[in-house]
Amino acid sequence: MDKIFAILRTAPAVCWSCGCETTVLSSITLGEGCLSIDCSAADFTDWPDLIDKLAASLPLSHGVGAIKPRRSATAGRTYMSNGCRHCDAIFGHRFEIHTRYDEKVAGEIEFTASERWRAFLAAQSE
Ligand SMILES: [Zn+2]
């Protein structure tokens, strides 16, 4: 197998900070062949180039805020996170999990596997 597939799911959210409606990347399924894993933005904290590639595949119309490292006061650390597309406030990992009740598939992509992606998959499978 030399292809990796990704299923991106998004969910609507109301920003806790500014009150505006926005969209979060709620979950990602990644796989190769018959193997697949479920992950989320925070899993890409050490893999920013990979989440950038996935986020770039989302149509702009989905209105997902920037996926980038943000400092979480609750967690006491900085990690890859969703944010409000209006004010950039962080949406914490626990909040993302909560939004999965309303999520829907926003994109399915397939791309050539690289050592970097395989390393990520192996790290998540541990
Ligand atoms: Zn906001």
Short mmCIF file of C-alpha atoms and ligand atoms in Angstrom, two decimals:
data_model
loop_
_atom_site.label_atom_id
_atom_site.label_comp_id
_atom_site.label_asym_id
_atom_site.label_seq_id
_atom_site.Cartn_x
_atom_site.Cartn_y
_atom_site.Cartn_z
CA MET A 1 0.00 0.00 0.00
CA ASP A 2 1.36 3.39 -0.86
CA LYS A 3 -1.66 5.56 -0.24
CA ILE A 4 -2.82 7.13 2.97
CA PHE A 5 -6.40 8.25 3.33
CA ALA A 6 -7.82 10.85 5.64
CA ILE A 7 -11.41 11.54 6.60
CA LEU A 8 -11.87 14.99 8.11
CA ARG A 9 -14.92 15.79 10.19
CA THR A 10 -16.09 19.18 11.31
CA ALA A 11 -18.71 20.36 13.75
CA PRO A 12 -20.41 23.68 14.42
CA ALA A 13 -19.53 25.51 17.59
CA VAL A 14 -20.38 28.75 19.32
CA CYS A 15 -17.29 30.56 20.55
CA TRP A 16 -17.00 30.74 24.32
CA SER A 17 -15.13 34.04 24.01
CA CYS A 18 -16.86 36.19 21.37
CA GLY A 19 -20.18 34.34 21.00
CA CYS A 20 -19.89 33.99 17.22
CA GLU A 21 -20.56 30.81 15.32
CA THR A 22 -17.56 28.98 14.02
CA THR A 23 -16.53 25.48 12.97
CA VAL A 24 -14.02 23.11 14.49
CA LEU A 25 -12.11 20.22 12.99
CA SER A 26 -13.59 17.69 15.40
CA SER A 27 -11.94 14.43 14.40
CA ILE A 28 -9.72 12.87 11.79
CA THR A 29 -9.52 9.26 10.68
CA LEU A 30 -6.23 8.35 9.06
CA GLY A 31 -5.30 5.07 7.56
CA GLU A 32 -3.35 2.99 5.19
CA GLY A 33 -4.83 -0.12 3.69
CA CYS A 34 -7.01 -1.87 6.25
CA LEU A 35 -5.46 -0.01 9.19
CA SER A 36 -7.06 3.14 10.47
CA ILE A 37 -6.76 5.33 13.51
CA ASP A 38 -8.86 8.14 14.90
CA CYS A 39 -7.08 11.26 16.00
CA SER A 40 -7.61 14.90 16.70
CA ALA A 41 -5.81 18.21 16.29
CA ALA A 42 -3.90 17.78 19.57
CA ASP A 43 -2.28 14.59 18.26
CA PHE A 44 -0.46 16.76 15.72
CA THR A 45 1.28 18.97 18.27
CA ASP A 46 4.67 17.57 17.22
CA TRP A 47 3.64 17.19 13.59
CA PRO A 48 2.61 20.69 12.42
CA ASP A 49 3.52 20.07 8.78
CA LEU A 50 1.07 17.16 8.62
CA ILE A 51 -1.93 18.97 10.11
CA ASP A 52 -1.21 21.91 7.81
CA LYS A 53 -1.53 19.58 4.86
CA LEU A 54 -4.82 18.17 6.12
CA ALA A 55 -6.27 21.57 7.01
CA ALA A 56 -5.32 22.92 3.59
CA SER A 57 -7.55 20.27 2.01
CA LEU A 58 -10.66 21.62 3.72
CA PRO A 59 -12.79 23.86 1.53
CA LEU A 60 -12.77 27.43 2.82
CA SER A 61 -16.54 27.33 2.94
CA HIS A 62 -16.38 25.05 5.94
CA GLY A 63 -15.26 28.02 8.01
CA VAL A 64 -12.82 26.18 10.23
CA GLY A 65 -10.62 28.50 12.29
CA ALA A 66 -6.85 28.20 12.08
CA ILE A 67 -5.41 24.93 13.40
CA LYS A 68 -2.25 25.95 15.21
CA PRO A 69 -0.44 25.71 18.54
CA ARG A 70 -2.18 27.65 21.29
CA ARG A 71 -1.52 27.93 24.96
CA SER A 72 -4.19 26.25 27.09
CA ALA A 73 -4.49 27.67 30.57
CA THR A 74 -6.56 24.62 31.57
CA ALA A 75 -4.01 22.09 30.37
CA GLY A 76 -1.03 24.24 31.33
CA ARG A 77 0.71 23.62 28.04
CA THR A 78 0.70 24.56 24.38
CA TYR A 79 -0.76 22.15 21.89
CA MET A 80 -2.18 21.96 18.39
CA SER A 81 -5.72 23.22 18.67
CA ASN A 82 -8.81 24.50 16.99
CA GLY A 83 -9.65 28.14 17.38
CA CYS A 84 -12.46 30.55 16.72
CA ARG A 85 -12.27 31.83 13.16
CA HIS A 86 -13.38 35.25 14.35
CA CYS A 87 -11.34 35.93 17.48
CA ASP A 88 -8.85 33.00 17.48
CA ALA A 89 -9.81 31.88 21.01
CA ILE A 90 -8.65 28.33 21.71
CA PHE A 91 -11.11 25.44 21.71
CA GLY A 92 -9.65 22.88 24.04
CA HIS A 93 -9.34 19.20 23.30
CA ARG A 94 -12.18 18.27 25.64
CA PHE A 95 -14.45 20.73 23.89
CA GLU A 96 -13.60 19.17 20.54
CA ILE A 97 -14.65 15.75 21.80
CA HIS A 98 -17.97 17.20 22.92
CA THR A 99 -18.65 18.62 19.44
CA ARG A 100 -18.39 15.17 17.87
CA TYR A 101 -22.08 14.57 18.51
CA ASP A 102 -22.78 17.09 15.75
CA GLU A 103 -19.91 16.37 13.42
CA LYS A 104 -20.13 15.49 9.78
CA VAL A 105 -17.64 14.50 7.12
CA ALA A 106 -16.12 17.60 5.55
CA GLY A 107 -13.54 16.00 3.33
CA GLU A 108 -12.02 12.73 2.27
CA ILE A 109 -8.61 12.80 0.72
CA GLU A 110 -6.01 10.31 -0.35
CA PHE A 111 -2.35 10.98 -0.87
CA THR A 112 0.94 9.23 -1.34
CA ALA A 113 2.38 7.77 1.81
CA SER A 114 5.69 9.21 2.96
CA GLU A 115 8.06 8.19 5.73
CA ARG A 116 6.80 11.17 7.72
CA TRP A 117 3.17 10.01 7.56
CA ARG A 118 4.15 6.44 8.37
CA ALA A 119 6.08 7.68 11.38
CA PHE A 120 3.03 9.60 12.55
CA LEU A 121 0.75 6.58 12.13
CA ALA A 122 3.20 4.39 14.00
CA ALA A 123 3.46 6.92 16.83
CA GLN A 124 -0.33 7.08 17.18
CA SER A 125 -0.70 3.31 17.15
CA GLU A 126 1.60 2.78 20.12
ZN ZN B 1 -14.54 33.88 19.02
#
